[in-house]
Amino acid sequence: MKLTLKVWRQSGPKEKGRLVAYVLDDVSPDQSFLEMLDDLNRVLVLKGEEPVVFEHDCREGICGCCGLMINGQAHGPVRGTTVCQLHMRNFKDGDTIVIEPWRAKGFPVIKDLMVDRSAFDRIIEAGGYVSVNTGGIPDANAIPIRKEDADLAMDAAACIGCGACVASCPNASAMLFVGAKISQYALLPQGQVERVARALNMVAAMDREGFGNCSNVAECEASCPKLITLSNIQRMYREHVKASWKYAPREAREAAG
Amino acid sequence: MSWFRRVFLSSIGKKFWMGVTGVLLCLFIAFHLTANLVFFLGKEAYNGLSASLEKIPILPLLEVGLFALFGLHILLGIVLYFDNRSSRDRYAVYGTKLGGFGTWASKNMIWTGAIVLIYLGIHVRRFVFSEVPELNGHADYHGLNFEVFSSTLYALWYIFGVAVLAVHISHGFQSAFRSLGVNHPVYTPFLEWLSAAAAVVVGVGFASIPIYVLIKGA
Ligand code: FES
């Protein structure tokens, strides 16, 4: 396949970027999108040009590193897929593909297609954990959990934190991500101890990072590679509203700033 | 974070109140429309209803409440718009992913809202702060409709206004419930359906009087 790629090139966080066109003559439909970019970089290196910086790690759809905006669609045209799992057979010979980094105030560009997603780490640090006593491994069935709750918690926990929800949202809202992270604990008995503080702290952290507000456009749900549903956002609302009206524990209030 | 900041100024707090005011405004619109449709029951019924509404003892209180409701809804809408605008960054190419249901209405609430606001301003001036014609010593609100809509230009603008309101509601009604944390595999699809139905009913319902007057007048 012959493809024209328009790739966002930006030499640094403060630099002005622009789309640069490259033509690849020999793209195999069996390649993954990232392998195609590897090929592009090989061509660039051989020509003595600087290769395109893009993030990747597992290449099997579980780490969440490889987010790219492909023709205006987060992770490309296929639903429920990360860029590394996207195959070139989803494109046609002669296509022009525009490749951009995630764009949001909360995700500043580091270089080319790579953005700084540490805002998500800071949100997780604010409450995306449970405190447990150390010791031997607990018996998996020691705590009875309703099958329905376990399933919902597992669906929420599938989030890989790639940031496609923020990238595809017209408001750059991180509410699908935070909703999933809050839900996965709110649904399980292990998450109850810090439940109120978690809702307050994670939402406060999200607000501090400058992400926008959900306006129920639902682009996030459509572009999530793990098919996280909007219902997690509503669960987060319920958690936060309940926690807000309650008298919050002092540590929670202080930590939330 | 203080109780006030959590409940009113956090991202979710703002959305919560947007949802509350949205639902209450929908209730008001439902009431307003029902009252409007009495128009078609004839002069006596319509003028009688108007007169009895004016006799409600706490009417000024209700009006202030309604005004505050609109004010809060508009204020939150503007604040959220600017919040969101400062959060995002522009793409060279941006599109909906297959299976996404991001509608035009959902992405343009601020603009449909702004048009509705202008429409409302003119509407209130025309209908609330204008001379009401008299009939047998009683205020003739029925006749007021004929008087106001005798201007074809205004009638058309009114129809446009309620059409935009309908678009606003088509997203707003179900979105308000989502903002209040309602999401259910059975009830949410029903609310989405209801939202679309409400938009049609509101648009057609409010437009029916000017259309009637336009046809009658011709
Ligand atoms: S590289 Fe890990 S999810 Fe794509």
mmCIF file of N, CA, C and O in Angstrom, chain B residues 85-144:
data_model
loop_
_atom_site.group_PDB
_atom_site.id
_atom_site.type_symbol
_atom_site.label_atom_id
_atom_site.label_comp_id
_atom_site.label_asym_id
_atom_site.label_seq_id
_atom_site.Cartn_x
_atom_site.Cartn_y
_atom_site.Cartn_z
ATOM 1 N N ARG B 85 -13.503 25.428 27.417
ATOM 2 C CA ARG B 85 -12.734 25.976 26.311
ATOM 3 C C ARG B 85 -11.265 26.083 26.682
ATOM 4 O O ARG B 85 -10.390 25.862 25.850
ATOM 5 N N SER B 86 -11.002 26.403 27.939
ATOM 6 C CA SER B 86 -9.596 26.549 28.323
ATOM 7 C C SER B 86 -8.927 25.184 28.507
ATOM 8 O O SER B 86 -7.715 25.088 28.561
ATOM 9 N N SER B 87 -9.716 24.113 28.627
ATOM 10 C CA SER B 87 -9.130 22.786 28.834
ATOM 11 C C SER B 87 -8.674 22.135 27.546
ATOM 12 O O SER B 87 -7.819 21.275 27.545
ATOM 13 N N ARG B 88 -9.296 22.491 26.454
ATOM 14 C CA ARG B 88 -9.028 21.730 25.233
ATOM 15 C C ARG B 88 -8.033 22.456 24.339
ATOM 16 O O ARG B 88 -7.628 23.573 24.603
ATOM 17 N N ASP B 89 -7.677 21.771 23.301
ATOM 18 C CA ASP B 89 -6.706 22.280 22.357
ATOM 19 C C ASP B 89 -7.175 21.827 20.973
ATOM 20 O O ASP B 89 -7.801 20.787 20.877
ATOM 21 N N ARG B 90 -6.880 22.581 19.974
ATOM 22 C CA ARG B 90 -7.478 22.253 18.671
ATOM 23 C C ARG B 90 -6.696 21.199 17.892
ATOM 24 O O ARG B 90 -5.479 21.201 17.876
ATOM 25 N N TYR B 91 -7.433 20.329 17.242
ATOM 26 C CA TYR B 91 -6.838 19.366 16.320
ATOM 27 C C TYR B 91 -6.923 19.913 14.902
ATOM 28 O O TYR B 91 -7.820 20.703 14.587
ATOM 29 N N ALA B 92 -6.011 19.448 14.053
ATOM 30 C CA ALA B 92 -6.117 19.800 12.643
ATOM 31 C C ALA B 92 -7.310 19.070 12.043
ATOM 32 O O ALA B 92 -8.075 19.599 11.246
ATOM 33 N N VAL B 93 -7.467 17.805 12.448
ATOM 34 C CA VAL B 93 -8.607 17.002 11.996
ATOM 35 C C VAL B 93 -9.269 16.445 13.242
ATOM 36 O O VAL B 93 -8.592 15.949 14.134
ATOM 37 N N TYR B 94 -10.579 16.534 13.328
ATOM 38 C CA TYR B 94 -11.272 16.012 14.501
ATOM 39 C C TYR B 94 -12.609 15.445 14.066
ATOM 40 O O TYR B 94 -13.383 16.109 13.370
ATOM 41 N N GLY B 95 -12.866 14.200 14.421
ATOM 42 C CA GLY B 95 -14.123 13.607 13.981
ATOM 43 C C GLY B 95 -14.683 12.654 15.013
ATOM 44 O O GLY B 95 -14.008 12.249 15.948
ATOM 45 N N THR B 96 -15.920 12.295 14.794
ATOM 46 C CA THR B 96 -16.574 11.343 15.678
ATOM 47 C C THR B 96 -16.127 9.942 15.319
ATOM 48 O O THR B 96 -15.930 9.620 14.162
ATOM 49 N N LYS B 97 -15.945 9.136 16.345
ATOM 50 C CA LYS B 97 -15.579 7.749 16.091
ATOM 51 C C LYS B 97 -16.842 6.953 15.787
ATOM 52 O O LYS B 97 -17.907 7.249 16.317
ATOM 53 N N LEU B 98 -16.677 5.943 14.972
ATOM 54 C CA LEU B 98 -17.806 5.101 14.609
ATOM 55 C C LEU B 98 -18.492 4.601 15.878
ATOM 56 O O LEU B 98 -17.842 4.129 16.798
ATOM 57 N N GLY B 99 -19.803 4.729 15.924
ATOM 58 C CA GLY B 99 -20.514 4.258 17.103
ATOM 59 C C GLY B 99 -20.687 5.338 18.145
ATOM 60 O O GLY B 99 -21.394 5.172 19.121
ATOM 61 N N GLY B 100 -20.037 6.488 17.951
ATOM 62 C CA GLY B 100 -20.219 7.593 18.883
ATOM 63 C C GLY B 100 -21.567 8.237 18.631
ATOM 64 O O GLY B 100 -22.045 8.232 17.500
ATOM 65 N N PHE B 101 -22.170 8.768 19.680
ATOM 66 C CA PHE B 101 -23.451 9.428 19.422
ATOM 67 C C PHE B 101 -23.386 10.906 19.766
ATOM 68 O O PHE B 101 -24.354 11.519 20.159
ATOM 69 N N GLY B 102 -22.193 11.479 19.655
ATOM 70 C CA GLY B 102 -22.039 12.911 19.880
ATOM 71 C C GLY B 102 -22.839 13.672 18.838
ATOM 72 O O GLY B 102 -22.485 13.719 17.675
ATOM 73 N N THR B 103 -23.968 14.255 19.257
ATOM 74 C CA THR B 103 -24.833 14.943 18.308
ATOM 75 C C THR B 103 -24.410 16.399 18.181
ATOM 76 O O THR B 103 -23.682 16.925 19.016
ATOM 77 N N TRP B 104 -24.908 17.025 17.136
ATOM 78 C CA TRP B 104 -24.638 18.445 16.940
ATOM 79 C C TRP B 104 -25.160 19.220 18.140
ATOM 80 O O TRP B 104 -24.498 20.118 18.648
ATOM 81 N N ALA B 105 -26.345 18.844 18.609
ATOM 82 C CA ALA B 105 -26.963 19.546 19.737
ATOM 83 C C ALA B 105 -26.071 19.481 20.971
ATOM 84 O O ALA B 105 -25.887 20.464 21.677
ATOM 85 N N SER B 106 -25.469 18.297 21.218
ATOM 86 C CA SER B 106 -24.690 18.133 22.442
ATOM 87 C C SER B 106 -23.435 18.994 22.426
ATOM 88 O O SER B 106 -22.941 19.392 23.467
ATOM 89 N N LYS B 107 -22.920 19.283 21.237
ATOM 90 C CA LYS B 107 -21.672 20.039 21.166
ATOM 91 C C LYS B 107 -21.910 21.538 21.038
ATOM 92 O O LYS B 107 -20.955 22.313 21.029
ATOM 93 N N ASN B 108 -23.153 21.951 20.899
ATOM 94 C CA ASN B 108 -23.419 23.372 20.669
ATOM 95 C C ASN B 108 -24.432 23.945 21.647
ATOM 96 O O ASN B 108 -25.138 24.900 21.324
ATOM 97 N N MET B 109 -24.479 23.374 22.858
ATOM 98 C CA MET B 109 -25.463 23.831 23.833
ATOM 99 C C MET B 109 -25.303 25.314 24.158
ATOM 100 O O MET B 109 -26.276 26.022 24.352
ATOM 101 N N ILE B 110 -24.065 25.791 24.208
ATOM 102 C CA ILE B 110 -23.840 27.195 24.558
ATOM 103 C C ILE B 110 -24.466 28.109 23.500
ATOM 104 O O ILE B 110 -25.040 29.146 23.813
ATOM 105 N N TRP B 111 -24.374 27.702 22.227
ATOM 106 C CA TRP B 111 -24.886 28.564 21.151
ATOM 107 C C TRP B 111 -26.404 28.487 21.064
ATOM 108 O O TRP B 111 -27.070 29.514 20.893
ATOM 109 N N THR B 112 -26.959 27.265 21.158
ATOM 110 C CA THR B 112 -28.427 27.187 21.156
ATOM 111 C C THR B 112 -28.961 27.911 22.387
ATOM 112 O O THR B 112 -29.964 28.616 22.308
ATOM 113 N N GLY B 113 -28.237 27.780 23.508
ATOM 114 C CA GLY B 113 -28.648 28.472 24.731
ATOM 115 C C GLY B 113 -28.635 29.989 24.546
ATOM 116 O O GLY B 113 -29.550 30.683 24.975
ATOM 117 N N ALA B 114 -27.599 30.491 23.877
ATOM 118 C CA ALA B 114 -27.485 31.939 23.673
ATOM 119 C C ALA B 114 -28.636 32.444 22.803
ATOM 120 O O ALA B 114 -29.227 33.502 23.088
ATOM 121 N N ILE B 115 -28.975 31.693 21.761
ATOM 122 C CA ILE B 115 -30.085 32.117 20.892
ATOM 123 C C ILE B 115 -31.393 32.111 21.679
ATOM 124 O O ILE B 115 -32.203 33.035 21.586
ATOM 125 N N VAL B 116 -31.576 31.060 22.505
ATOM 126 C CA VAL B 116 -32.791 30.983 23.313
ATOM 127 C C VAL B 116 -32.863 32.178 24.261
ATOM 128 O O VAL B 116 -33.933 32.750 24.485
ATOM 129 N N LEU B 117 -31.717 32.594 24.785
ATOM 130 C CA LEU B 117 -31.695 33.736 25.709
ATOM 131 C C LEU B 117 -32.154 35.012 25.008
ATOM 132 O O LEU B 117 -32.984 35.767 25.539
ATOM 133 N N ILE B 118 -31.635 35.244 23.805
ATOM 134 C CA ILE B 118 -32.049 36.432 23.042
ATOM 135 C C ILE B 118 -33.553 36.354 22.751
ATOM 136 O O ILE B 118 -34.306 37.309 22.944
ATOM 137 N N TYR B 119 -33.955 35.164 22.323
ATOM 138 C CA TYR B 119 -35.367 34.932 22.015
ATOM 139 C C TYR B 119 -36.230 35.224 23.245
ATOM 140 O O TYR B 119 -37.269 35.880 23.155
ATOM 141 N N LEU B 120 -35.757 34.757 24.414
ATOM 142 C CA LEU B 120 -36.505 34.941 25.662
ATOM 143 C C LEU B 120 -36.651 36.416 26.004
ATOM 144 O O LEU B 120 -37.731 36.871 26.402
ATOM 145 N N GLY B 121 -35.546 37.156 25.841
ATOM 146 C CA GLY B 121 -35.578 38.578 26.155
ATOM 147 C C GLY B 121 -36.677 39.272 25.362
ATOM 148 O O GLY B 121 -37.514 39.997 25.917
ATOM 149 N N ILE B 122 -36.686 39.020 24.048
ATOM 150 C CA ILE B 122 -37.682 39.667 23.184
ATOM 151 C C ILE B 122 -39.084 39.156 23.539
ATOM 152 O O ILE B 122 -40.043 39.926 23.606
ATOM 153 N N HIS B 123 -39.160 37.864 23.814
ATOM 154 C CA HIS B 123 -40.433 37.222 24.142
ATOM 155 C C HIS B 123 -41.051 37.845 25.396
ATOM 156 O O HIS B 123 -42.246 38.172 25.424
ATOM 157 N N VAL B 124 -40.228 38.031 26.426
ATOM 158 C CA VAL B 124 -40.738 38.596 27.682
ATOM 159 C C VAL B 124 -41.185 40.037 27.458
ATOM 160 O O VAL B 124 -42.224 40.465 27.952
ATOM 161 N N ARG B 125 -40.421 40.782 26.666
ATOM 162 C CA ARG B 125 -40.783 42.168 26.397
ATOM 163 C C ARG B 125 -42.134 42.232 25.673
ATOM 164 O O ARG B 125 -42.990 43.040 25.987
ATOM 165 N N ARG B 126 -42.309 41.332 24.697
ATOM 166 C CA ARG B 126 -43.533 41.342 23.908
ATOM 167 C C ARG B 126 -44.754 40.922 24.722
ATOM 168 O O ARG B 126 -45.831 41.455 24.579
ATOM 169 N N PHE B 127 -44.573 39.887 25.565
ATOM 170 C CA PHE B 127 -45.747 39.284 26.181
ATOM 171 C C PHE B 127 -45.983 39.714 27.620
ATOM 172 O O PHE B 127 -47.110 39.707 28.078
ATOM 173 N N VAL B 128 -44.900 40.037 28.338
ATOM 174 C CA VAL B 128 -45.091 40.350 29.756
ATOM 175 C C VAL B 128 -45.158 41.858 29.979
ATOM 176 O O VAL B 128 -45.984 42.344 30.731
ATOM 177 N N PHE B 129 -44.302 42.586 29.285
ATOM 178 C CA PHE B 129 -44.249 44.029 29.526
ATOM 179 C C PHE B 129 -44.946 44.808 28.424
ATOM 180 O O PHE B 129 -44.492 45.870 28.027
ATOM 181 N N SER B 130 -46.031 44.293 27.897
ATOM 182 C CA SER B 130 -46.711 45.062 26.857
ATOM 183 C C SER B 130 -48.162 45.317 27.278
ATOM 184 O O SER B 130 -48.693 44.649 28.156
ATOM 185 N N GLU B 131 -48.757 46.299 26.649
ATOM 186 C CA GLU B 131 -50.178 46.591 26.877
ATOM 187 C C GLU B 131 -51.010 45.371 26.503
ATOM 188 O O GLU B 131 -50.835 44.813 25.428
ATOM 189 N N VAL B 132 -51.867 44.954 27.404
ATOM 190 C CA VAL B 132 -52.772 43.862 27.053
ATOM 191 C C VAL B 132 -54.087 44.481 26.597
ATOM 192 O O VAL B 132 -54.634 45.346 27.279
ATOM 193 N N PRO B 133 -54.570 44.085 25.427
ATOM 194 C CA PRO B 133 -55.858 44.646 24.970
ATOM 195 C C PRO B 133 -56.990 44.248 25.915
ATOM 196 O O PRO B 133 -56.903 43.234 26.602
ATOM 197 N N GLU B 134 -58.012 45.039 25.944
ATOM 198 C CA GLU B 134 -59.127 44.751 26.844
ATOM 199 C C GLU B 134 -60.333 44.250 26.072
ATOM 200 O O GLU B 134 -60.543 44.602 24.911
ATOM 201 N N LEU B 135 -61.101 43.403 26.729
ATOM 202 C CA LEU B 135 -62.330 42.893 26.116
ATOM 203 C C LEU B 135 -63.369 42.841 27.226
ATOM 204 O O LEU B 135 -63.177 42.154 28.238
ATOM 205 N N ASN B 136 -64.424 43.584 27.094
ATOM 206 C CA ASN B 136 -65.488 43.657 28.098
ATOM 207 C C ASN B 136 -64.915 43.935 29.492
ATOM 208 O O ASN B 136 -65.316 43.317 30.473
ATOM 209 N N GLY B 137 -63.937 44.828 29.568
ATOM 210 C CA GLY B 137 -63.399 45.200 30.878
ATOM 211 C C GLY B 137 -62.418 44.198 31.441
ATOM 212 O O GLY B 137 -61.924 44.348 32.547
ATOM 213 N N HIS B 138 -62.124 43.119 30.679
ATOM 214 C CA HIS B 138 -61.147 42.143 31.151
ATOM 215 C C HIS B 138 -59.944 42.123 30.211
ATOM 216 O O HIS B 138 -60.077 42.419 29.028
ATOM 217 N N ALA B 139 -58.778 41.742 30.799
ATOM 218 C CA ALA B 139 -57.587 41.635 29.966
ATOM 219 C C ALA B 139 -57.785 40.510 28.954
ATOM 220 O O ALA B 139 -58.213 39.414 29.307
ATOM 221 N N ASP B 140 -57.490 40.810 27.697
ATOM 222 C CA ASP B 140 -57.723 39.816 26.636
ATOM 223 C C ASP B 140 -56.391 39.256 26.152
ATOM 224 O O ASP B 140 -55.841 39.696 25.147
ATOM 225 N N TYR B 141 -55.901 38.255 26.891
ATOM 226 C CA TYR B 141 -54.619 37.652 26.504
ATOM 227 C C TYR B 141 -54.746 36.888 25.195
ATOM 228 O O TYR B 141 -53.800 36.767 24.426
ATOM 229 N N HIS B 142 -55.921 36.354 24.980
ATOM 230 C CA HIS B 142 -56.170 35.642 23.739
ATOM 231 C C HIS B 142 -55.926 36.573 22.555
ATOM 232 O O HIS B 142 -55.238 36.224 21.594
ATOM 233 N N GLY B 143 -56.479 37.808 22.693
ATOM 234 C CA GLY B 143 -56.306 38.788 21.623
ATOM 235 C C GLY B 143 -54.862 39.239 21.504
ATOM 236 O O GLY B 143 -54.389 39.536 20.403
ATOM 237 N N LEU B 144 -54.146 39.251 22.644
ATOM 238 C CA LEU B 144 -52.740 39.676 22.624
ATOM 239 C C LEU B 144 -51.929 38.817 21.656
ATOM 240 O O LEU B 144 -51.074 39.311 20.922
#
